[in-house]
Amino acid sequence: MTDELLAIEGLGVDLPSGGWLPSRGRPAINILSGVTLDLKRGETLGLVGESGSGKTTLARAVLGLQPISAGTLRFDGAPLESGSDFRAIRRRTALMFQDAAASLSPRMSVGEAVVEPFVIHRAPAGDRRAKALDLLAEVGLPPEMAARYPHELSGGQARRVGVARALALKPALVIADEPTAGLDVSVQAEILNLMADLKDRHGLSYLIITHNLALIRHVADRIAVLYLGRLVETGPTAEIFARPRHPYTQSLIAAEPRPDPRLRRADLAIRGEVPGILRRPTGCEFHTRCPIARDICRSTAPALHTIGTGHFARCHFPETTKKGG
């Protein structure tokens, strides 16, 4: 058995340019290109980037919910190529949705929602009511919660129900899309502590998609940074926060709110708007917003440079970038 649970190699995703209408010969829109990542057993990998960077598309591709146009996927050493391959691994994976309340059917009680994975996958659950109560107890919810409906839940309670449902089939991998979105700071801490406790208790691996760098700084073992569907930097969390090597990563870290405005890094602020994917910049796609862009950045796409053990950055000048802290 290898330590590698999930392996993504050269992943590409294209979408039709015509939407619901026929494309009429127009080229497909490239969403993801050349993404190579791995996730080890018991590891938490944070996937960060601005809206539209392709984070959720990557998660959907991993689960077979989004067809891929290039590259390969492997889960626990087995290739994911056909519909049956993805159906098989969905029993070993779970997805925590960004809007926990909206992901619950208003017609189903909490108890019914929690055991719904057993119904979908036709898995034996024994006494389903007892199983629902056990799962709710594991995420810190009382038994009477099983009779409630989604509109009766607070944001934190709905999030805990989502965690309980994700745990139902004892997954190896949990993909959490913005797991603390819309929650008060104190409730965010409770959810993160719960996820950490469940990870240790069940040996879970997490792929966490988030904009919240303060969150990912404290929970992730490694970070992967996406920009316009390209992986621009990946490496150990502590190392990336101590010395990020890609200007985009530096800018994201510099944009974190600081209690003292004198500590803000104006020289690392991201300039301009995210370019449209229909008109991608030539060369390095970040050069239109990069504070250190040079002529080569405008004409030539950079290669992925090895910075250190497990640390990579896609930049022409990874050794000359400024510290983002």
CSV table of N, CA and C in Angstrom, one decimal, residues 6 8 35-40 42-48 58 173-176 199 204-210 215-216 219-225 231 233-237 240 310:
chain,number,residue,atom,x,y,z
A,6,LEU,N,-4.4,10.1,-3.5
A,6,LEU,CA,-4.9,10.7,-4.7
A,6,LEU,C,-3.8,11.2,-5.6
A,8,ILE,N,-3.0,13.3,-9.2
A,8,ILE,CA,-3.5,14.0,-10.4
A,8,ILE,C,-2.3,14.4,-11.2
A,35,VAL,N,-2.5,20.5,-14.5
A,35,VAL,CA,-2.5,20.4,-13.0
A,35,VAL,C,-2.0,19.1,-12.6
A,36,THR,N,-0.9,19.1,-11.8
A,36,THR,CA,-0.3,17.9,-11.2
A,36,THR,C,-0.2,18.0,-9.7
A,37,LEU,N,-0.9,17.2,-9.0
A,37,LEU,CA,-1.0,17.2,-7.5
A,37,LEU,C,-1.0,15.8,-7.0
A,38,ASP,N,-0.7,15.7,-5.7
A,38,ASP,CA,-1.0,14.4,-5.0
A,38,ASP,C,-1.4,14.7,-3.6
A,39,LEU,N,-2.1,13.8,-3.0
A,39,LEU,CA,-2.6,13.9,-1.7
A,39,LEU,C,-2.3,12.6,-1.0
A,40,LYS,N,-1.6,12.7,0.1
A,40,LYS,CA,-1.2,11.5,0.9
A,40,LYS,C,-2.2,11.1,1.9
A,42,GLY,N,-4.0,10.6,5.3
A,42,GLY,CA,-4.0,11.4,6.5
A,42,GLY,C,-3.5,12.8,6.4
A,43,GLU,N,-3.4,13.3,5.2
A,43,GLU,CA,-2.9,14.6,4.9
A,43,GLU,C,-4.1,15.6,4.6
A,44,THR,N,-3.8,16.9,5.0
A,44,THR,CA,-4.8,17.9,4.6
A,44,THR,C,-4.1,18.8,3.6
A,45,LEU,N,-4.7,18.9,2.4
A,45,LEU,CA,-4.2,19.8,1.3
A,45,LEU,C,-5.1,20.9,1.1
A,46,GLY,N,-4.6,22.1,1.2
A,46,GLY,CA,-5.4,23.3,1.0
A,46,GLY,C,-5.3,23.8,-0.5
A,47,LEU,N,-6.4,24.0,-1.1
A,47,LEU,CA,-6.5,24.5,-2.5
A,47,LEU,C,-7.0,25.9,-2.5
A,48,VAL,N,-6.1,26.9,-2.8
A,48,VAL,CA,-6.5,28.3,-2.7
A,48,VAL,C,-6.4,29.0,-4.0
A,58,LEU,N,-11.8,21.6,-10.3
A,58,LEU,CA,-10.8,20.5,-10.0
A,58,LEU,C,-11.4,19.5,-9.1
A,173,LEU,N,-11.4,10.0,1.8
A,173,LEU,CA,-11.1,11.4,1.4
A,173,LEU,C,-12.4,12.2,1.5
A,174,VAL,N,-12.2,13.4,2.2
A,174,VAL,CA,-13.3,14.3,2.3
A,174,VAL,C,-12.9,15.6,1.6
A,175,ILE,N,-13.7,16.0,0.6
A,175,ILE,CA,-13.4,17.3,-0.1
A,175,ILE,C,-14.4,18.3,0.5
A,176,ALA,N,-13.8,19.4,1.1
A,176,ALA,CA,-14.6,20.4,1.8
A,176,ALA,C,-14.4,21.7,1.1
A,199,LYS,N,-10.4,13.8,11.8
A,199,LYS,CA,-9.3,13.4,10.9
A,199,LYS,C,-8.4,12.4,11.7
A,204,LEU,N,-8.7,10.3,8.3
A,204,LEU,CA,-9.2,11.0,7.0
A,204,LEU,C,-8.1,11.8,6.3
A,205,SER,N,-8.3,11.9,5.0
A,205,SER,CA,-7.5,12.9,4.3
A,205,SER,C,-8.5,14.0,3.8
A,206,TYR,N,-8.0,15.2,3.8
A,206,TYR,CA,-8.9,16.4,3.5
A,206,TYR,C,-8.3,17.1,2.3
A,207,LEU,N,-9.2,17.5,1.3
A,207,LEU,CA,-8.9,18.5,0.3
A,207,LEU,C,-9.8,19.7,0.6
A,208,ILE,N,-9.2,20.8,1.1
A,208,ILE,CA,-10.0,21.9,1.5
A,208,ILE,C,-9.9,23.0,0.5
A,209,ILE,N,-11.0,23.4,0.0
A,209,ILE,CA,-11.0,24.5,-1.0
A,209,ILE,C,-11.5,25.8,-0.2
A,210,THR,N,-10.7,26.9,-0.3
A,210,THR,CA,-11.0,28.0,0.5
A,210,THR,C,-10.4,29.3,-0.1
A,215,LEU,N,-7.4,30.5,7.7
A,215,LEU,CA,-7.9,29.1,8.0
A,215,LEU,C,-6.9,28.1,7.5
A,216,ILE,N,-6.5,28.2,6.3
A,216,ILE,CA,-5.7,27.1,5.7
A,216,ILE,C,-4.3,27.1,6.3
A,219,VAL,N,-4.6,24.7,9.4
A,219,VAL,CA,-5.2,23.3,9.3
A,219,VAL,C,-4.5,22.5,8.2
A,220,ALA,N,-3.8,23.1,7.2
A,220,ALA,CA,-3.3,22.4,6.0
A,220,ALA,C,-1.9,22.0,6.3
A,221,ASP,N,-1.5,20.8,5.8
A,221,ASP,CA,-0.1,20.3,5.8
A,221,ASP,C,0.6,20.9,4.6
A,222,ARG,N,-0.1,21.0,3.4
A,222,ARG,CA,0.5,21.6,2.2
A,222,ARG,C,-0.6,22.5,1.6
A,223,ILE,N,-0.1,23.3,0.7
A,223,ILE,CA,-1.0,24.3,0.0
A,223,ILE,C,-0.7,24.2,-1.5
A,224,ALA,N,-1.7,24.3,-2.3
A,224,ALA,CA,-1.6,24.4,-3.7
A,224,ALA,C,-2.4,25.6,-4.2
A,225,VAL,N,-1.7,26.5,-5.0
A,225,VAL,CA,-2.3,27.8,-5.4
A,225,VAL,C,-2.6,27.7,-6.9
A,231,LEU,N,-1.7,25.7,-11.9
A,231,LEU,CA,-1.0,25.5,-10.6
A,231,LEU,C,0.2,26.4,-10.6
A,233,GLU,N,1.9,27.5,-7.6
A,233,GLU,CA,2.9,27.2,-6.5
A,233,GLU,C,2.2,26.1,-5.6
A,234,THR,N,3.1,25.2,-5.1
A,234,THR,CA,2.6,24.2,-4.2
A,234,THR,C,3.8,23.9,-3.2
A,235,GLY,N,3.5,23.6,-2.0
A,235,GLY,CA,4.5,23.2,-1.1
A,235,GLY,C,4.0,23.1,0.4
A,236,PRO,N,4.9,22.8,1.3
A,236,PRO,CA,4.5,22.8,2.7
A,236,PRO,C,4.0,24.1,3.2
A,237,THR,N,2.9,24.1,4.0
A,237,THR,CA,2.3,25.3,4.4
A,237,THR,C,3.2,26.2,5.1
A,240,ILE,N,5.6,27.9,2.6
A,240,ILE,CA,5.0,28.9,1.7
A,240,ILE,C,4.7,30.2,2.4
A,310,GLY,N,9.5,19.1,-2.2
A,310,GLY,CA,8.0,19.3,-2.2
A,310,GLY,C,7.5,20.7,-2.5
